[in-house]
Amino acid sequence: MGVMHRWWLDAVLYEVYIRSFADSGHDGVGDLTGVSSRLPHLHELGVDGIWITPFYRSPMADHGYDVADHRDVDPLFGDLAAFDALLTEAHRYGLKVLVDLVPNHSSNAHPAFRAALAAGPGSPERDLYIFRDGHGENGQLPPNNWVSVFGGPAWTRVADGQWYLHLFAPEQPDWDWRHPEVRADHEATVRFWLDHGVDGFRIDVTHGLVKNSVLPDNPQPPAGDIAFFRERAEPHSWDQDGVHEIYQRWRTIVEEYSRHDGRARVLVGETWVADPHRLARYVRPDELHLTFAFALLTAPWSAAAWRTAITDDLAATAEVGAPATWVLANHDVVRPASRYGDGATGLRRARAALLTLLALPGPVFLYQGDELGLPQVDVPPDARQDPVWERSGRQSPGRDGARVPLPWSGLRSPYGFSADAATPWLPQPEGFADLTVDAQASDPMSTLVLVRSALALRRALPALGGGPLRWRDDAAPGCLAFDRPAVGRLPDMPDAPDLTCVMSTTDTDVTLAIPGRLVLASNPVGYDGITLTLPPDTTVWLAPR
Ligand code: GLC
């Protein structure tokens, strides 16, 4: 068999947050058949594939990230036949399909956790999870000082007095990955979905599976929120060396399938580890293929901060022979159109950011709604669903604002997301009518048209996708500029043009002398082929003349 095509090296993948993408029914919750029905949108958008968030059996305490049966579909989202139909249909469009694996924890409704509760302290059933006796005279204090990512203690006490660990909600007990049955069960899950024909996996919380086995106290938690990168504040809970052998094992399984039929599959990690060198360890040649570069997602709106994040991630991943995997948004973070500023400023920056992202070397993940420039929605308190809201003592609004069902068409809710009479599971705000796919498709200045154009160019221009990036040092202060050389990369296209990407993060016009041709701009710019006038918060793609 020849060399397998590692299709992900220049792919653009699209995150489908299934609850909020498209509802084929009337219950106001998105589902698998809904995704099938909207594949034409993704095809037209020009992405290479999708990652679908968890659709497995779940009581939905964390909206599907609390899995009670990893090898079946929750009736809310459809059934296995609906999944198979979606996969077949997606493949017909040439779209790859990645599913989400949630290996750090199960649901507290998982049969193994129920059995562990029933069997009592000291039983072999309890060993699949992390049960411990408490401290204090009557064991009334938790075994250590760990806190949950969602707020509150990371331990919950059960009726017989023992405590179990949950790095997330109490409904999400952590597996004990030292147990061979836990490993075997997850390997069976990996094989199950590979047997169904998936093209890969996005893996939840890759850096969390193995904990310091002594479970020592973490340093005193800092006041206020610990940000997404937690391994410095909580050195005993995250990024332990023992996680890597799990991914080596999964890599072996995936390679076994790929060798068998010549179809390459991909493993993508959700690894919130700040140090780029520690992060790169997850994508060593015998582990995951990709891991999100969250340093760019968390970087402020500043050309200098972007350059540092991009340089560091490229350098660290290159050391292990992997690409950096770019992402600006997902269902856990504030949408870029609001994160980078309010109103028109935020949207302008989000559009510029997307264009720069799509010019970087390596794979890119888009989050549903980014192609519409959707803002973060201020979901009214009584409609909030994310467990973070209650667990933070109503301090943090949670993540619902990034998860509001997509507006497809029409003038009022549900905007084509569900059947007309249905009420979406999160309320859609006033003003969504201007942002629907239908409304934007016929507006040449819309974000949808911009993203479609960028993706079409990314396919057409040999300089984009994989390949080298060369920083330009002639950019004005507050600007980021780099070249993507095409020459020499494609022997059959020796004259393919290079591409230059310039992004301004300043709030005044910037004038630059760069001879060339305008390929695409996130906003109207002034350009006579030599002198480029970039308005604030704008990205352009230029080709040589
Ligand atoms: C990941 C998911 C997030 C979920 C958490 C616990 O960070 O992206 O949505 O709440 O893991 O599974």
Coordinates of C-alpha atoms and ligand atoms in Angstrom, one line a residue:
M1 CA 0.0 0.0 0.0
G2 CA 1.3 3.5 -0.9
V3 CA 1.8 6.4 1.6
M4 CA -1.5 7.2 3.2
H5 CA -2.9 10.6 2.5
R6 CA -2.8 12.6 5.8
W7 CA -5.8 14.7 4.7
W8 CA -5.9 16.6 7.9
L9 CA -2.6 18.4 7.4
D10 CA -4.4 21.2 5.5
A11 CA -8.0 20.5 6.3
V12 CA -10.6 22.9 7.6
L13 CA -12.9 21.1 10.0
Y14 CA -16.2 22.4 11.4
E15 CA -17.4 21.8 14.9
V16 CA -21.0 20.8 15.0
Y17 CA -22.4 21.4 18.5
I18 CA -25.2 19.0 18.0
R19 CA -27.8 20.4 20.3
S20 CA -27.7 23.7 18.5
F21 CA -27.0 22.9 14.8
A22 CA -30.3 21.7 13.3
D23 CA -33.4 20.1 14.8
S24 CA -35.2 17.7 12.4
G25 CA -38.1 17.4 14.8
H26 CA -40.1 19.6 17.1
D27 CA -38.4 19.3 20.4
G28 CA -36.1 22.3 20.0
V29 CA -32.9 20.3 20.3
G30 CA -30.6 19.6 17.4
D31 CA -30.1 16.0 16.3
L32 CA -28.3 13.7 13.8
T33 CA -30.9 13.8 11.1
G34 CA -30.8 17.6 11.4
V35 CA -27.1 17.5 10.7
S36 CA -27.7 15.4 7.7
S37 CA -30.3 17.8 6.4
R38 CA -27.8 20.7 6.6
L39 CA -24.8 19.0 4.9
P40 CA -25.4 21.1 1.8
H41 CA -24.6 24.2 3.8
L42 CA -21.3 22.7 4.9
H43 CA -20.5 21.6 1.4
E44 CA -21.1 25.0 0.1
L45 CA -19.1 26.6 2.9
G46 CA -16.2 24.5 1.7
V47 CA -15.1 22.7 4.8
D48 CA -13.4 19.3 4.6
G49 CA -15.2 17.6 7.5
I50 CA -17.0 17.9 10.8
W51 CA -16.5 17.1 14.4
I52 CA -19.8 16.2 16.1
T53 CA -20.0 16.8 19.9
P54 CA -21.3 13.9 22.0
F55 CA -24.6 12.3 20.9
Y56 CA -24.3 9.2 23.1
R57 CA -26.7 8.1 25.8
S58 CA -26.6 10.7 28.5
P59 CA -28.8 12.2 31.2
M60 CA -27.4 15.6 29.8
A61 CA -26.2 17.0 33.1
D62 CA -23.3 18.5 31.0
H63 CA -25.3 18.3 27.7
G64 CA -23.9 15.0 26.6
Y65 CA -20.4 15.3 28.1
D66 CA -21.7 13.0 30.8
V67 CA -21.9 9.7 28.9
A68 CA -23.9 6.7 30.2
D69 CA -23.3 4.5 27.2
H70 CA -20.5 5.4 24.8
R71 CA -21.7 3.0 22.2
D72 CA -25.3 4.0 21.7
V73 CA -27.1 7.2 20.5
D74 CA -29.3 9.1 22.9
P75 CA -32.9 9.1 21.7
L76 CA -32.8 12.9 21.9
F77 CA -30.4 12.9 19.0
G78 CA -31.6 9.9 17.1
D79 CA -30.3 6.3 16.9
L80 CA -27.5 4.4 15.4
A81 CA -29.2 4.1 12.1
A82 CA -29.4 8.0 11.9
F83 CA -25.7 8.2 12.7
D84 CA -24.9 5.7 9.9
A85 CA -27.1 7.6 7.5
L86 CA -25.3 10.8 8.4
L87 CA -21.9 9.2 7.9
T88 CA -22.9 7.8 4.5
E89 CA -24.4 11.1 3.4
A90 CA -21.4 13.1 4.7
H91 CA -19.0 10.8 2.8
R92 CA -21.0 11.3 -0.3
Y93 CA -20.3 15.0 0.0
G94 CA -16.6 14.2 0.6
L95 CA -16.8 15.4 4.2
K96 CA -14.9 13.5 6.9
V97 CA -16.6 12.8 10.2
L98 CA -15.0 13.0 13.6
V99 CA -16.8 11.9 16.7
D100 CA -16.1 13.0 20.3
L101 CA -14.6 10.7 22.8
V102 CA -15.1 11.5 26.5
P103 CA -12.7 9.3 28.4
N104 CA -12.0 11.3 31.5
H105 CA -15.3 10.6 33.2
S106 CA -18.6 8.9 32.7
S107 CA -22.1 9.9 33.7
N108 CA -23.2 9.0 37.3
A109 CA -25.9 7.0 35.5
H110 CA -23.3 4.8 33.8
P111 CA -24.0 1.2 34.8
A112 CA -20.4 0.9 36.1
F113 CA -20.9 3.8 38.4
R114 CA -24.2 2.5 39.6
A115 CA -22.6 -0.8 40.3
A116 CA -19.8 0.9 42.2
L117 CA -22.2 2.7 44.4
A118 CA -24.2 -0.4 45.1
A119 CA -21.2 -2.6 45.8
G120 CA -19.8 -0.4 48.6
P121 CA -16.4 0.6 49.9
G122 CA -13.5 -1.8 49.2
S123 CA -15.4 -3.6 46.4
P124 CA -13.6 -4.2 43.0
E125 CA -16.5 -2.2 41.4
R126 CA -15.3 1.0 43.2
D127 CA -11.8 0.6 41.7
L128 CA -13.0 1.7 38.3
Y129 CA -13.6 5.2 39.7
I130 CA -11.7 7.2 42.2
F131 CA -13.3 6.5 45.6
R132 CA -11.5 7.5 48.8
D133 CA -12.3 7.8 52.5
G134 CA -12.5 11.3 53.7
H135 CA -10.3 13.1 56.3
G136 CA -11.4 14.2 59.8
E137 CA -12.7 12.1 62.6
N138 CA -15.7 10.8 60.7
G139 CA -14.3 11.1 57.3
Q140 CA -16.5 14.2 56.9
L141 CA -13.8 16.2 55.0
P142 CA -12.9 15.6 51.4
P143 CA -9.8 13.5 50.7
N144 CA -7.9 16.5 49.3
N145 CA -8.4 20.2 48.4
W146 CA -9.1 19.7 44.7
V147 CA -11.7 21.9 43.1
S148 CA -14.0 21.2 40.2
V149 CA -13.5 23.0 36.9
F150 CA -17.2 24.0 37.1
G151 CA -16.8 25.4 40.6
G152 CA -17.1 23.9 44.1
P153 CA -15.2 20.9 45.5
A154 CA -14.0 18.1 43.1
W155 CA -15.3 15.5 45.6
T156 CA -18.8 14.3 46.4
R157 CA -19.7 12.1 49.4
V158 CA -22.0 9.1 48.9
A159 CA -24.4 7.6 51.5
D160 CA -21.9 5.1 52.9
G161 CA -19.4 7.9 53.7
Q162 CA -16.9 7.5 50.9
W163 CA -16.1 10.3 48.5
Y164 CA -15.6 10.1 44.7
L165 CA -13.6 12.4 42.5
H166 CA -15.1 14.5 39.7
L167 CA -12.9 17.1 38.0
F168 CA -16.2 18.5 36.4
A169 CA -19.8 18.2 37.7
P170 CA -20.8 15.6 40.4
E171 CA -22.7 13.9 37.7
Q172 CA -19.4 13.2 35.9
P173 CA -17.3 10.8 38.1
D174 CA -13.7 10.4 36.9
W175 CA -12.6 7.0 35.8
D176 CA -9.5 5.5 37.3
W177 CA -7.3 5.1 34.3
R178 CA -4.9 2.8 36.1
H179 CA -7.5 0.1 36.0
P180 CA -7.1 -2.3 33.0
E181 CA -10.9 -2.6 32.6
V182 CA -11.2 1.1 32.1
R183 CA -8.6 0.9 29.4
A184 CA -10.1 -2.1 27.7
D185 CA -13.6 -0.6 27.8
H186 CA -12.5 2.6 26.1
E187 CA -10.5 0.6 23.5
A188 CA -13.7 -1.2 22.7
T189 CA -15.5 2.2 22.3
V190 CA -12.7 3.4 19.9
R191 CA -13.1 0.2 17.8
F192 CA -16.9 0.4 17.9
W193 CA -16.9 3.8 16.1
L194 CA -14.1 2.9 13.8
D195 CA -16.1 -0.1 12.8
H196 CA -19.0 2.3 12.0
G197 CA -16.7 4.1 9.7
V198 CA -15.7 7.4 11.4
D199 CA -12.6 9.3 10.1
G200 CA -11.3 10.1 13.6
F201 CA -11.9 11.4 17.1
R202 CA -11.8 14.6 19.0
I203 CA -10.8 13.6 22.5
D204 CA -12.2 15.4 25.5
V205 CA -9.8 16.7 28.3
T206 CA -6.8 14.7 27.0
H207 CA -4.6 16.1 29.7
G208 CA -6.8 15.0 32.6
L209 CA -7.2 11.2 32.5
V210 CA -4.3 10.3 34.8
K211 CA -3.9 12.0 38.2
N212 CA -1.0 12.0 40.6
S213 CA -1.8 8.6 42.2
V214 CA -1.1 9.8 45.7
L215 CA -3.8 12.5 45.2
P216 CA -1.8 15.2 47.1
D217 CA -3.3 18.6 47.8
N218 CA -2.8 21.1 45.0
P219 CA -1.3 24.4 46.1
Q220 CA -3.7 26.8 47.7
P221 CA -6.2 27.8 44.9
P222 CA -5.7 31.4 43.8
A223 CA -8.5 33.7 44.6
G224 CA -11.0 34.1 41.7
D225 CA -11.3 32.0 38.6
I226 CA -8.6 29.6 37.4
A227 CA -8.4 30.2 33.7
F228 CA -8.7 27.4 31.1
F229 CA -5.0 26.4 31.5
R230 CA -5.0 24.9 35.0
E231 CA -1.9 22.7 35.2
R232 CA 0.2 25.3 36.9
A233 CA -2.4 26.0 39.6
E234 CA -3.3 22.3 39.9
P235 CA -0.1 20.4 39.2
H236 CA -1.3 17.1 40.6
S237 CA -4.5 16.9 38.5
W238 CA -3.4 17.6 35.0
D239 CA -0.8 16.7 32.4
Q240 CA 0.7 13.8 34.2
D241 CA 3.3 11.8 32.3
G242 CA 1.1 8.6 32.6
V243 CA -1.5 9.9 30.1
H244 CA 0.7 9.4 27.1
E245 CA 0.7 5.6 27.0
I246 CA -3.1 5.8 26.6
Y247 CA -2.8 7.7 23.3
Q248 CA 0.1 5.5 22.1
R249 CA -2.3 2.6 22.5
W250 CA -5.1 4.4 20.6
R251 CA -2.7 5.4 17.9
T252 CA -1.8 1.8 17.4
I253 CA -5.5 0.9 17.1
V254 CA -6.2 3.6 14.6
E255 CA -3.1 2.7 12.5
E256 CA -4.3 -0.9 12.5
Y257 CA -7.6 0.2 10.8
S258 CA -5.8 2.5 8.5
R259 CA -3.4 -0.1 7.4
H260 CA -6.2 -2.5 6.8
D261 CA -8.2 -0.3 4.3
G262 CA -5.8 2.5 3.4
R263 CA -8.0 5.2 4.9
A264 CA -6.1 7.5 7.2
R265 CA -7.9 8.4 10.5
V266 CA -7.0 11.2 12.8
L267 CA -6.9 11.7 16.6
V268 CA -7.3 15.3 17.8
G269 CA -6.8 16.2 21.5
E270 CA -8.5 18.9 23.5
T271 CA -5.4 19.6 25.6
W272 CA -5.5 22.7 27.8
V273 CA -1.8 22.8 28.5
A274 CA -0.1 26.2 28.3
D275 CA 3.5 25.3 27.8
P276 CA 3.9 24.6 24.1
H277 CA 6.6 22.1 24.7
R278 CA 4.5 20.1 27.2
L279 CA 1.6 20.4 24.7
A280 CA 3.7 19.1 21.8
R281 CA 4.4 15.9 23.8
Y282 CA 0.8 14.9 23.0
V283 CA 1.5 14.9 19.2
R284 CA 4.7 13.0 19.2
P285 CA 4.9 10.6 16.3
D286 CA 3.3 7.7 18.1
E287 CA 0.5 9.6 19.9
L288 CA -2.2 11.9 18.8
H289 CA -2.0 13.4 15.3
L290 CA -3.3 16.9 16.3
T291 CA -4.0 18.9 19.4
F292 CA -5.7 22.3 19.5
A293 CA -3.3 25.3 19.8
F294 CA -5.4 27.1 22.5
A295 CA -2.6 29.7 23.0
L296 CA -4.0 31.6 20.0
L297 CA -7.6 31.2 21.2
T298 CA -6.7 32.8 24.5
A299 CA -4.4 35.5 23.0
P300 CA -5.7 39.1 23.3
W301 CA -6.4 41.2 20.2
S302 CA -2.9 42.2 19.6
A303 CA -0.6 41.5 16.6
A304 CA 2.4 41.0 19.0
A305 CA 0.5 38.5 21.1
W306 CA -0.7 36.6 18.0
R307 CA 2.8 36.5 16.6
T308 CA 4.2 35.0 19.9
A309 CA 1.4 32.4 20.1
I310 CA 1.8 31.4 16.5
T311 CA 5.6 31.3 16.6
D312 CA 5.7 29.3 19.8
D313 CA 3.1 26.7 18.7
L314 CA 4.7 26.3 15.3
A315 CA 8.2 25.8 16.8
A316 CA 7.1 23.3 19.5
T317 CA 5.0 21.2 17.2
A318 CA 7.6 21.2 14.5
E319 CA 10.1 19.7 17.0
V320 CA 7.9 16.6 17.1
G321 CA 7.0 16.6 13.4
A322 CA 3.4 17.6 13.9
P323 CA 1.4 20.6 12.5
A324 CA -0.1 23.2 14.8
T325 CA -3.9 23.0 14.9
W326 CA -5.6 26.5 14.8
V327 CA -8.8 27.3 16.5
L328 CA -10.5 30.5 17.7
A329 CA -13.7 29.2 19.2
N330 CA -15.6 26.3 20.4
H331 CA -18.7 25.6 22.5
D332 CA -16.8 26.4 25.8
V333 CA -15.5 29.9 25.1
V334 CA -16.9 33.3 24.4
R335 CA -17.5 33.8 20.7
P336 CA -14.8 35.9 18.9
A337 CA -17.2 38.5 17.7
S338 CA -17.8 39.4 21.3
R339 CA -14.5 38.4 22.9
Y340 CA -12.5 40.8 20.8
G341 CA -14.8 43.8 21.5
D342 CA -18.4 44.8 21.4
G343 CA -20.7 45.4 18.4
A344 CA -19.2 46.4 15.1
T345 CA -15.7 46.4 16.5
G346 CA -15.9 42.9 17.8
L347 CA -17.3 41.6 14.4
R348 CA -14.7 43.5 12.4
R349 CA -12.0 41.9 14.6
A350 CA -13.5 38.4 14.4
R351 CA -13.6 38.6 10.6
A352 CA -10.0 39.8 10.5
A353 CA -9.0 37.0 12.9
L354 CA -10.7 34.3 10.8
L355 CA -8.9 35.4 7.6
T356 CA -5.6 35.3 9.4
L357 CA -6.4 31.9 10.9
L358 CA -7.2 30.5 7.5
A359 CA -3.9 31.7 6.1
L360 CA -1.8 29.9 8.8
P361 CA -0.1 26.6 7.9
G362 CA -1.9 23.5 9.1
P363 CA -5.4 22.4 10.0
V364 CA -8.0 24.9 11.2
F365 CA -11.2 24.2 13.2
L366 CA -14.1 26.5 12.8
Y367 CA -17.0 26.5 15.4
Q368 CA -20.5 26.5 14.1
G369 CA -21.8 30.1 13.7
D370 CA -18.3 31.5 13.3
E371 CA -19.0 31.6 9.6
L372 CA -22.0 33.9 10.4
G373 CA -20.0 36.1 12.8
L374 CA -22.5 35.3 15.5
P375 CA -22.0 37.3 18.8
Q376 CA -22.1 35.8 22.2
V377 CA -25.7 35.9 23.4
D378 CA -26.6 37.2 26.8
V379 CA -28.9 34.3 27.8
P380 CA -31.4 35.5 30.4
P381 CA -30.6 34.0 33.8
D382 CA -33.8 32.0 34.1
A383 CA -33.1 30.3 30.7
R384 CA -29.5 29.3 31.5
Q385 CA -28.8 25.6 31.2
D386 CA -25.0 25.2 31.6
P387 CA -24.2 23.6 35.0
V388 CA -21.4 26.2 35.4
W389 CA -24.0 28.9 36.2
E390 CA -25.3 27.1 39.3
R391 CA -22.0 25.5 40.4
S392 CA -20.3 28.9 40.3
G393 CA -22.8 30.2 42.7
R394 CA -24.3 32.2 39.8
Q395 CA -21.1 34.0 39.5
S396 CA -20.2 32.9 35.9
P397 CA -23.0 33.0 33.3
G398 CA -21.6 29.8 31.9
R399 CA -21.2 28.8 28.3
D400 CA -24.8 29.0 27.0
G401 CA -24.1 32.3 25.2
A402 CA -21.9 30.4 22.7
R403 CA -24.4 27.6 22.2
V404 CA -27.6 29.3 21.1
P405 CA -29.2 27.4 18.2
L406 CA -28.1 28.6 14.8
P407 CA -30.3 30.9 12.7
W408 CA -30.8 29.5 9.3
S409 CA -33.7 31.4 7.7
G410 CA -36.8 33.5 8.3
L411 CA -37.6 36.5 10.5
R412 CA -38.4 35.0 13.8
S413 CA -37.4 32.2 16.2
P414 CA -36.7 29.3 15.6
Y415 CA -35.2 30.8 12.3
G416 CA -35.3 27.5 10.5
F417 CA -33.5 25.7 13.3
S418 CA -36.6 23.6 14.3
A419 CA -40.1 23.3 12.9
D420 CA -41.9 26.6 13.2
A421 CA -43.9 26.0 16.3
A422 CA -40.9 24.6 18.3
T423 CA -39.1 26.4 21.1
P424 CA -35.4 26.1 20.9
W425 CA -33.7 24.8 24.0
L426 CA -31.9 28.1 24.5
P427 CA -33.8 31.3 23.4
Q428 CA -32.5 33.0 20.2
P429 CA -32.2 36.7 20.6
E430 CA -33.8 39.6 18.8
G431 CA -31.8 40.6 15.8
F432 CA -30.9 37.1 14.6
A433 CA -33.0 37.7 11.4
D434 CA -30.1 39.7 9.9
L435 CA -27.6 36.9 10.7
T436 CA -29.3 33.9 9.2
V437 CA -27.6 31.8 6.6
D438 CA -30.2 32.8 4.1
A439 CA -29.9 36.5 4.8
Q440 CA -26.1 36.4 4.6
A441 CA -25.9 34.2 1.5
S442 CA -27.3 37.0 -0.7
D443 CA -25.2 39.8 0.9
P444 CA -21.7 40.1 -0.7
M445 CA -20.3 41.9 2.4
S446 CA -21.5 39.2 4.8
T447 CA -19.3 37.1 7.0
L448 CA -20.7 34.0 5.4
V449 CA -19.6 35.1 1.9
L450 CA -16.2 36.1 3.3
V451 CA -15.6 32.7 4.9
R452 CA -16.9 30.9 1.8
S453 CA -14.5 32.9 -0.4
A454 CA -11.6 32.3 2.0
L455 CA -12.2 28.5 2.0
A456 CA -12.5 28.4 -1.8
L457 CA -9.2 30.3 -2.1
R458 CA -7.6 28.0 0.5
R459 CA -8.5 25.1 -1.8
A460 CA -7.4 26.8 -5.0
L461 CA -4.2 28.5 -3.9
P462 CA -1.2 26.1 -3.4
A463 CA 0.4 28.6 -1.0
L464 CA -2.3 28.0 1.6
G465 CA -2.9 24.9 3.8
G466 CA 0.3 23.1 4.8
G467 CA 3.8 24.4 4.1
P468 CA 6.1 27.0 5.5
L469 CA 5.3 30.4 7.0
R470 CA 7.8 33.3 6.8
W471 CA 7.3 36.3 9.0
R472 CA 7.8 39.7 7.3
D473 CA 9.5 42.3 9.3
D474 CA 8.4 45.2 7.3
A475 CA 4.9 45.3 8.9
A476 CA 4.0 48.5 10.7
P477 CA 3.6 48.5 14.5
G478 CA 0.4 46.8 15.5
C479 CA 0.4 44.7 12.4
L480 CA 1.2 41.1 11.7
A481 CA 2.5 40.1 8.3
F482 CA 3.7 36.8 6.9
D483 CA 4.3 35.1 3.6
R484 CA 3.2 31.7 2.6
P485 CA 5.6 30.7 -0.1
A486 CA 4.2 28.4 -2.8
V487 CA 7.4 28.2 -5.0
G488 CA 9.1 24.9 -4.8
R489 CA 6.3 23.1 -3.0
L490 CA 4.5 21.9 -6.0
P491 CA 6.8 20.6 -8.7
D492 CA 3.9 20.5 -11.2
M493 CA 3.0 24.2 -10.5
P494 CA 6.4 25.9 -10.5
D495 CA 4.8 29.3 -11.0
A496 CA 2.2 29.2 -8.2
P497 CA 2.1 32.5 -6.5
D498 CA 3.0 33.1 -2.9
L499 CA 0.5 34.6 -0.6
T500 CA 1.0 37.4 1.9
C501 CA -1.3 37.9 4.8
V502 CA -1.3 41.2 6.7
M503 CA -3.5 41.8 9.8
S504 CA -3.8 45.1 11.6
T505 CA -4.9 45.1 15.2
T506 CA -4.5 48.9 15.7
D507 CA -7.3 51.4 15.9
T508 CA -6.0 53.8 13.3
D509 CA -5.4 53.5 9.5
V510 CA -2.0 52.0 8.6
T511 CA -0.2 52.5 5.4
L512 CA 2.2 50.0 4.0
A513 CA 4.2 49.7 0.8
I514 CA 3.6 46.2 -0.6
P515 CA 3.5 45.7 -4.3
G516 CA 1.0 43.0 -5.4
R517 CA -2.6 42.1 -6.1
L518 CA -5.5 42.1 -3.6
V519 CA -6.9 38.5 -3.2
L520 CA -9.3 39.0 -0.3
A521 CA -9.9 41.4 2.5
S522 CA -12.0 41.2 5.7
N523 CA -13.1 44.8 5.1
P524 CA -12.8 47.3 2.3
V525 CA -9.2 48.6 2.0
G526 CA -7.4 51.2 -0.1
Y527 CA -4.9 49.6 -2.5
D528 CA -3.3 50.8 -5.7
G529 CA -1.1 47.8 -6.2
I530 CA 1.8 49.4 -4.2
T531 CA 0.5 51.3 -1.3
L532 CA -1.9 49.5 1.0
T533 CA -4.1 51.5 3.4
L534 CA -5.4 49.1 6.0
P535 CA -8.3 50.4 8.2
P536 CA -8.4 49.3 11.9
D537 CA -8.8 45.6 12.6
T538 CA -8.5 44.3 9.1
T539 CA -6.8 41.4 7.4
V540 CA -5.8 41.2 3.7
W541 CA -4.5 38.5 1.5
L542 CA -2.2 39.7 -1.2
A543 CA -0.5 37.9 -4.1
P544 CA 2.5 39.1 -6.0
R545 CA 1.9 40.9 -9.2
Ligands
GLC1 C1 -14.5 19.6 27.6 C2 -15.8 19.9 26.8 C3 -16.7 20.7 27.7 C4 -17.1 19.7 28.8 C5 -15.9 19.2 29.6 C6 -16.2 18.1 30.4 O1 -13.8 20.7 28.0 O2 -15.4 20.7 25.7 O3 -17.8 21.1 27.0 O4 -18.0 20.4 29.7 O5 -14.9 18.8 28.7 O6 -16.5 16.9 29.7

